[in-house]
């Protein structure tokens, strides 16, 4: 029993971790609801985004691009590219969770940053499953409820800028970005993307600069590959 | 109507990438280059989006209260504050700076 409790985290501890993350993130749906309504979306459109898209960064990106007057398909493309990371979360999770194939299409909607972070932090398969499920239920329920309240309350809130709510979107992005900036490669990609995103903003149609900025990823990979990929070539160049 | 099209395309696209991750055999997306690129693409997108939503006003670049708010969020992140505190700090500081500067 003692060895058992030492090795495995108790179910209660997993549930507490999952609830902590789920409640904090779920409540920020309010900021999304207000932002979306402030950007001119109806309550139904705002709620549809949280129910069907359910990946916060993509939702904020879509709404931000639409508010800036972006073409709907360019806006959707940016949101989609941001969502692509969830495919790689799913790859990791599918091994950890080992779900029956019939359940996977239903579990898929919950494959997001937060459920992945909680699930992958658990020591056993049982804990992983509990962490994923509790975080998924909590975030999904609260995110959609607070989106609805935010969208409804947007009129009462009035000017979202006065309440600083236009800073919620970039703060969410920054919170998701920060843990990814581990190595110089990541920092170089982020720096180049900022330069491209801001530099091209005045000259390209809304939404397009972000797509161009995503090219920072292959560009930095390519530059690094050239720099260190072929040491024999570099040595050769020096001897000549 | 245009907005509904954008919502529909985004919803279908975002669901498909989620389900692909769970259904696809692990080997298919395990190539090192694909994994590297997949890890770096969100970095580029999030960095560009953060910068734009902090400094853009339409097609113009501006320095306003949002920059102070996002800076506050960055400080909260450095102090390892929880997610909601990070977002809250950005909102409160932005509102505060606007209230003070009119």
Short mmCIF file of C-alpha atoms in Angstrom, two decimals:
data_model
loop_
_atom_site.label_atom_id
_atom_site.label_comp_id
_atom_site.label_asym_id
_atom_site.label_seq_id
_atom_site.Cartn_x
_atom_site.Cartn_y
_atom_site.Cartn_z
CA UNK A 1 0.00 0.00 0.00
CA UNK A 2 2.77 2.43 0.92
CA UNK A 3 4.83 1.57 -2.15
CA UNK A 4 1.65 1.79 -4.16
CA UNK A 5 0.75 5.30 -3.02
CA UNK A 6 4.32 6.44 -3.40
CA UNK A 7 4.53 5.23 -6.99
CA UNK A 8 1.10 6.27 -8.17
CA UNK A 9 -0.47 9.60 -7.70
CA UNK A 10 -3.84 9.25 -6.01
CA UNK A 11 -6.93 9.76 -8.16
CA UNK A 12 -7.91 12.68 -5.96
CA UNK A 13 -4.62 14.47 -6.62
CA UNK A 14 -5.03 14.04 -10.38
CA UNK A 15 -8.58 15.37 -10.22
CA UNK A 16 -7.41 18.40 -8.21
CA UNK A 17 -4.67 19.20 -10.75
CA UNK A 18 -7.10 18.81 -13.63
CA UNK A 19 -9.77 20.97 -11.97
CA UNK A 20 -7.26 23.72 -11.24
CA UNK A 21 -6.24 23.98 -14.87
CA UNK A 22 -9.77 23.44 -16.14
CA UNK A 23 -11.36 26.17 -14.03
CA UNK A 24 -8.66 28.78 -14.74
CA UNK A 25 -8.75 28.23 -18.48
CA UNK A 26 -12.51 27.67 -18.64
CA UNK A 27 -13.22 31.03 -17.04
CA UNK A 28 -11.22 32.88 -19.68
CA UNK A 29 -13.96 31.94 -22.15
CA UNK A 30 -15.62 35.09 -20.83
CA UNK A 31 -12.89 37.22 -22.41
CA UNK A 32 -13.39 35.34 -25.67
CA UNK A 33 -17.16 35.86 -25.60
CA UNK A 34 -16.79 39.60 -25.02
CA UNK A 35 -14.03 39.89 -27.63
CA UNK A 36 -16.02 38.03 -30.28
CA UNK A 37 -19.18 40.04 -29.65
CA UNK A 38 -17.10 43.22 -29.68
CA UNK A 39 -15.71 42.16 -33.06
CA UNK A 40 -19.26 42.10 -34.44
CA UNK A 41 -20.11 38.39 -34.19
CA UNK A 42 -23.63 37.42 -33.05
CA UNK A 43 -24.18 35.42 -29.86
CA UNK A 44 -24.94 32.33 -31.97
CA UNK A 45 -21.73 32.74 -33.99
CA UNK A 46 -19.66 33.28 -30.87
CA UNK A 47 -21.11 30.19 -29.15
CA UNK A 48 -20.74 28.09 -32.31
CA UNK A 49 -17.02 28.87 -32.29
CA UNK A 50 -16.54 27.70 -28.71
CA UNK A 51 -18.75 24.60 -29.17
CA UNK A 52 -17.36 23.49 -32.54
CA UNK A 53 -13.84 24.87 -32.86
CA UNK A 54 -12.92 24.61 -29.16
CA UNK A 55 -9.28 25.57 -29.37
CA UNK A 56 -8.82 28.99 -27.83
CA UNK A 57 -5.90 30.41 -29.79
CA UNK A 58 -7.59 29.55 -33.12
CA UNK A 59 -10.81 31.18 -31.93
CA UNK A 60 -9.08 34.40 -30.85
CA UNK A 61 -7.09 34.42 -34.10
CA UNK A 62 -10.21 33.99 -36.26
CA UNK A 63 -12.12 36.70 -34.44
CA UNK A 64 -9.13 39.06 -34.47
CA UNK A 65 -8.62 38.59 -38.21
CA UNK A 66 -12.33 39.10 -38.95
CA UNK A 67 -12.42 42.23 -36.78
CA UNK A 68 -9.40 43.60 -38.65
CA UNK A 69 -11.37 43.22 -41.88
CA UNK A 70 -9.61 40.09 -43.05
CA UNK A 71 -10.98 37.86 -45.79
CA UNK A 72 -12.96 35.00 -44.11
CA UNK A 73 -10.90 32.29 -45.77
CA UNK A 74 -7.56 33.91 -44.90
CA UNK A 75 -8.81 34.29 -41.34
CA UNK A 76 -9.88 30.62 -41.29
CA UNK A 77 -6.52 29.55 -42.72
CA UNK A 78 -4.65 31.29 -39.90
CA UNK A 79 -6.93 29.70 -37.30
CA UNK A 80 -6.48 26.31 -38.94
CA UNK A 81 -2.67 26.50 -39.01
CA UNK A 82 -2.72 27.33 -35.31
CA UNK A 83 -4.90 24.26 -34.74
CA UNK A 84 -2.45 21.95 -36.51
CA UNK A 85 -0.42 21.55 -33.31
CA UNK A 86 -3.36 19.61 -31.86
CA UNK A 87 -2.65 16.81 -34.38
CA UNK A 88 0.74 16.32 -32.75
CA UNK A 89 -0.78 16.42 -29.28
CA UNK A 90 -3.15 13.69 -30.48
CA UNK A 91 -0.26 11.53 -31.62
CA UNK A 92 1.30 11.60 -28.16
CA UNK A 93 -2.04 11.22 -26.40
CA UNK A 94 -3.22 8.28 -28.49
CA UNK A 95 -0.29 6.21 -27.19
CA UNK A 96 -0.71 7.41 -23.60
CA UNK A 97 -4.49 7.04 -23.42
CA UNK A 98 -4.80 3.89 -25.56
CA UNK A 99 -8.47 4.61 -26.22
CA UNK A 100 -10.72 2.19 -28.14
CA UNK A 101 -10.98 3.33 -31.77
CA UNK A 102 -14.73 3.90 -31.47
CA UNK A 103 -14.19 6.43 -28.66
CA UNK A 104 -11.47 8.42 -30.42
CA UNK A 105 -13.69 10.60 -32.67
CA UNK A 106 -15.50 11.77 -29.51
CA UNK A 107 -12.37 12.31 -27.44
CA UNK A 108 -10.79 14.23 -30.33
CA UNK A 109 -12.65 17.48 -29.64
CA UNK A 110 -10.89 17.68 -26.25
CA UNK A 111 -7.38 17.38 -27.68
CA UNK A 112 -6.08 20.87 -26.85
CA UNK A 113 -3.12 22.50 -25.08
CA UNK A 114 -4.49 22.17 -21.57
CA UNK A 115 -5.80 18.59 -21.66
CA UNK A 116 -2.51 17.49 -23.25
CA UNK A 117 -0.44 19.30 -20.64
CA UNK A 118 -2.35 17.73 -17.74
CA UNK A 119 -2.59 14.23 -19.29
CA UNK A 120 1.08 13.98 -20.25
CA UNK A 121 2.17 15.08 -16.77
CA UNK A 122 0.61 11.97 -15.19
CA UNK A 123 2.66 8.92 -14.15
CA UNK A 124 0.26 6.09 -15.07
CA UNK A 125 -2.28 5.30 -17.79
CA UNK A 126 -5.12 5.44 -15.29
CA UNK A 127 -4.00 8.89 -14.09
CA UNK A 128 -3.52 10.04 -17.68
CA UNK A 129 -7.07 9.02 -18.55
CA UNK A 130 -8.50 10.70 -15.45
CA UNK A 131 -6.46 13.87 -16.05
CA UNK A 132 -7.50 14.08 -19.70
CA UNK A 133 -11.18 13.45 -19.00
CA UNK A 134 -11.56 15.77 -16.01
CA UNK A 135 -9.65 18.60 -17.71
CA UNK A 136 -11.64 18.05 -20.91
CA UNK A 137 -15.04 18.09 -19.19
CA UNK A 138 -14.18 21.10 -17.02
CA UNK A 139 -12.68 23.26 -19.75
CA UNK A 140 -15.39 22.36 -22.30
CA UNK A 141 -18.27 23.05 -19.91
CA UNK A 142 -16.87 26.28 -18.43
CA UNK A 143 -15.38 27.64 -21.66
CA UNK A 144 -18.75 27.32 -23.43
CA UNK A 145 -20.74 28.67 -20.48
CA UNK A 146 -18.47 31.69 -20.01
CA UNK A 147 -18.32 32.30 -23.78
CA UNK A 148 -22.12 32.53 -23.75
CA UNK A 149 -22.15 34.86 -20.72
CA UNK A 150 -19.41 37.01 -22.26
CA UNK A 151 -21.24 37.30 -25.58
CA UNK A 152 -24.51 38.17 -23.81
CA UNK A 153 -22.81 40.59 -21.47
CA UNK A 154 -20.80 42.36 -24.16
CA UNK A 155 -23.48 45.04 -24.54
CA UNK A 156 -23.55 45.63 -20.79
CA UNK A 157 -19.76 45.78 -20.73
CA UNK A 158 -19.99 48.37 -23.49
CA UNK A 159 -16.66 49.47 -24.93
CA UNK A 160 -14.43 46.41 -24.52
CA UNK A 161 -11.37 48.62 -24.98
CA UNK A 162 -12.22 50.67 -21.92
CA UNK A 163 -12.06 47.49 -19.81
CA UNK A 164 -8.80 46.43 -21.40
CA UNK A 165 -10.38 43.29 -22.84
CA UNK A 166 -8.61 43.79 -26.15
CA UNK A 167 -5.42 42.78 -24.30
CA UNK A 168 -6.86 39.35 -23.37
CA UNK A 169 -6.19 37.83 -26.81
CA UNK A 170 -2.47 38.68 -27.00
CA UNK A 171 -2.06 37.70 -23.32
CA UNK A 172 -3.53 34.26 -24.09
CA UNK A 173 -1.17 33.87 -27.06
CA UNK A 174 1.80 34.93 -24.94
CA UNK A 175 0.89 32.44 -22.18
CA UNK A 176 0.75 29.63 -24.75
CA UNK A 177 3.95 30.78 -26.45
CA UNK A 178 6.17 31.28 -23.39
CA UNK A 179 6.74 27.59 -22.51
CA UNK A 180 7.65 26.87 -26.15
CA UNK A 181 10.61 29.29 -26.21
CA UNK A 182 13.15 26.83 -24.84
CA UNK A 183 16.02 26.90 -27.31
CA UNK A 184 17.65 29.48 -29.56
CA UNK A 185 15.87 27.91 -32.54
CA UNK A 186 12.45 28.63 -31.03
CA UNK A 187 13.52 32.15 -30.08
CA UNK A 188 14.88 32.81 -33.56
CA UNK A 189 11.61 31.62 -35.10
CA UNK A 190 9.58 33.82 -32.73
CA UNK A 191 11.79 36.86 -33.38
CA UNK A 192 11.66 36.47 -37.16
CA UNK A 193 7.89 35.91 -37.04
CA UNK A 194 7.39 39.12 -35.02
CA UNK A 195 9.47 41.10 -37.53
CA UNK A 196 7.57 39.62 -40.49
CA UNK A 197 4.17 39.98 -38.83
CA UNK A 198 4.67 43.62 -37.89
CA UNK A 199 6.75 44.62 -40.90
CA UNK A 200 4.27 43.31 -43.46
CA UNK A 201 1.16 44.51 -41.60
CA UNK A 202 1.02 47.95 -43.29
CA UNK A 203 1.49 46.57 -46.81
CA UNK A 204 -0.42 43.26 -47.04
CA UNK A 205 -4.16 42.51 -46.65
CA UNK A 206 -5.34 41.65 -43.11
CA UNK A 207 -4.56 38.09 -42.08
CA UNK A 208 -1.90 37.52 -44.74
CA UNK A 209 1.11 38.82 -42.72
CA UNK A 210 0.51 36.14 -40.07
CA UNK A 211 0.51 33.43 -42.73
CA UNK A 212 3.74 34.82 -44.20
CA UNK A 213 5.20 35.03 -40.68
CA UNK A 214 4.61 31.27 -40.26
CA UNK A 215 7.31 30.83 -42.93
CA UNK A 216 9.76 31.82 -40.17
CA UNK A 217 9.56 28.17 -39.01
CA UNK A 218 10.86 26.50 -42.21
CA UNK A 219 13.22 29.44 -42.83
CA UNK A 220 15.00 29.06 -39.49
CA UNK A 221 15.11 25.26 -39.82
CA UNK A 222 16.65 25.64 -43.28
CA UNK A 223 19.21 28.21 -42.09
CA UNK A 224 20.25 26.01 -39.17
CA UNK A 225 20.48 22.97 -41.39
CA UNK A 226 22.79 24.88 -43.75
CA UNK A 227 24.93 26.18 -40.93
CA UNK A 228 25.70 22.94 -39.15
CA UNK A 229 24.22 20.23 -41.40
CA UNK A 230 27.37 19.48 -43.42
CA UNK A 231 30.50 19.89 -41.32
CA UNK A 232 32.64 18.17 -43.94
CA UNK A 233 31.65 20.79 -46.49
CA UNK A 234 32.38 23.58 -44.06
CA UNK A 235 35.81 22.11 -43.31
CA UNK A 236 36.44 21.74 -47.00
CA UNK A 237 35.53 25.37 -47.58
CA UNK A 238 38.04 26.44 -44.96
CA UNK A 239 40.94 24.42 -46.33
CA UNK A 240 40.51 25.91 -49.75
CA UNK B 1 -22.93 34.92 -44.02
CA UNK B 2 -19.22 35.28 -44.67
CA UNK B 3 -18.59 34.89 -40.96
CA UNK B 4 -20.56 31.62 -40.87
CA UNK B 5 -18.42 30.31 -43.74
CA UNK B 6 -15.25 31.20 -41.81
CA UNK B 7 -16.66 29.50 -38.69
CA UNK B 8 -17.62 26.38 -40.65
CA UNK B 9 -14.26 26.05 -42.38
CA UNK B 10 -12.37 26.62 -39.13
CA UNK B 11 -14.53 24.15 -37.18
CA UNK B 12 -14.15 21.36 -39.74
CA UNK B 13 -10.43 22.00 -40.20
CA UNK B 14 -9.66 22.17 -36.50
CA UNK B 15 -11.67 19.02 -35.74
CA UNK B 16 -10.00 17.10 -38.54
CA UNK B 17 -6.47 17.84 -37.30
CA UNK B 18 -7.49 16.77 -33.79
CA UNK B 19 -8.97 13.49 -34.95
CA UNK B 20 -6.08 12.78 -37.35
CA UNK B 21 -3.66 12.92 -34.42
CA UNK B 22 -5.62 10.29 -32.50
CA UNK B 23 -6.33 8.00 -35.48
CA UNK B 24 -3.17 8.10 -37.57
CA UNK B 25 -0.54 5.40 -36.88
CA UNK B 26 2.24 7.04 -34.89
CA UNK B 27 4.89 6.32 -37.53
CA UNK B 28 3.27 8.48 -40.21
CA UNK B 29 3.97 11.81 -38.53
CA UNK B 30 7.09 10.75 -36.69
CA UNK B 31 9.58 11.91 -39.32
CA UNK B 32 12.03 14.23 -37.53
CA UNK B 33 11.61 17.10 -40.01
CA UNK B 34 7.80 16.95 -39.77
CA UNK B 35 7.98 16.93 -35.97
CA UNK B 36 10.41 19.87 -35.89
CA UNK B 37 8.25 21.89 -38.23
CA UNK B 38 5.08 21.05 -36.30
CA UNK B 39 6.69 22.25 -33.08
CA UNK B 40 7.96 25.47 -34.67
CA UNK B 41 4.87 26.45 -36.67
CA UNK B 42 2.80 27.38 -33.58
CA UNK B 43 5.79 29.34 -32.23
CA UNK B 44 5.86 31.46 -35.40
CA UNK B 45 2.10 31.93 -35.51
CA UNK B 46 1.69 32.76 -31.82
CA UNK B 47 4.61 35.20 -31.89
CA UNK B 48 3.26 37.01 -34.96
CA UNK B 49 -0.27 37.10 -33.53
CA UNK B 50 0.88 38.35 -30.14
CA UNK B 51 2.86 41.15 -31.77
CA UNK B 52 0.06 42.14 -34.13
CA UNK B 53 -2.68 42.15 -31.54
CA UNK B 54 -0.45 44.21 -29.25
CA UNK B 55 0.78 46.80 -31.73
CA UNK B 56 -1.66 46.84 -34.67
CA UNK B 57 -4.54 49.20 -35.24
CA UNK B 58 -5.92 48.23 -38.62
CA UNK B 59 -2.97 48.57 -40.98
CA UNK B 60 -1.06 50.96 -38.71
CA UNK B 61 1.43 50.12 -35.97
CA UNK B 62 0.70 51.89 -32.68
CA UNK B 63 2.07 51.90 -29.16
CA UNK B 64 -0.85 52.14 -26.72
CA UNK B 65 -2.13 50.76 -23.42
CA UNK B 66 -2.20 47.20 -24.79
CA UNK B 67 1.62 47.15 -24.84
CA UNK B 68 1.66 47.89 -21.10
CA UNK B 69 -0.93 45.16 -20.52
CA UNK B 70 0.97 42.53 -22.49
CA UNK B 71 4.18 43.56 -20.71
CA UNK B 72 2.37 42.94 -17.41
CA UNK B 73 1.34 39.51 -18.70
CA UNK B 74 4.98 38.79 -19.56
CA UNK B 75 6.05 39.71 -16.02
CA UNK B 76 3.30 37.47 -14.59
CA UNK B 77 4.58 34.62 -16.79
CA UNK B 78 8.14 35.14 -15.54
CA UNK B 79 6.78 34.91 -11.98
CA UNK B 80 5.08 31.61 -12.97
CA UNK B 81 1.59 32.96 -12.30
CA UNK B 82 -1.41 30.78 -13.25
CA UNK B 83 -3.04 31.24 -16.67
CA UNK B 84 -5.99 33.26 -15.41
CA UNK B 85 -3.73 35.65 -13.47
CA UNK B 86 -1.63 36.24 -16.60
CA UNK B 87 -4.68 37.15 -18.68
CA UNK B 88 -6.17 39.14 -15.79
CA UNK B 89 -2.96 41.17 -15.35
CA UNK B 90 -3.03 42.14 -19.04
CA UNK B 91 -6.67 43.22 -18.88
CA UNK B 92 -6.38 45.15 -15.60
CA UNK B 93 -3.17 46.99 -16.55
CA UNK B 94 -4.52 47.89 -20.00
CA UNK B 95 -7.74 49.24 -18.48
CA UNK B 96 -5.76 51.07 -15.79
CA UNK B 97 -3.42 52.76 -18.26
CA UNK B 98 -6.40 53.83 -20.41
CA UNK B 99 -8.24 55.20 -17.37
CA UNK B 100 -5.17 57.20 -16.32
CA UNK B 101 -4.28 58.53 -19.76
CA UNK B 102 -7.86 59.15 -20.81
#
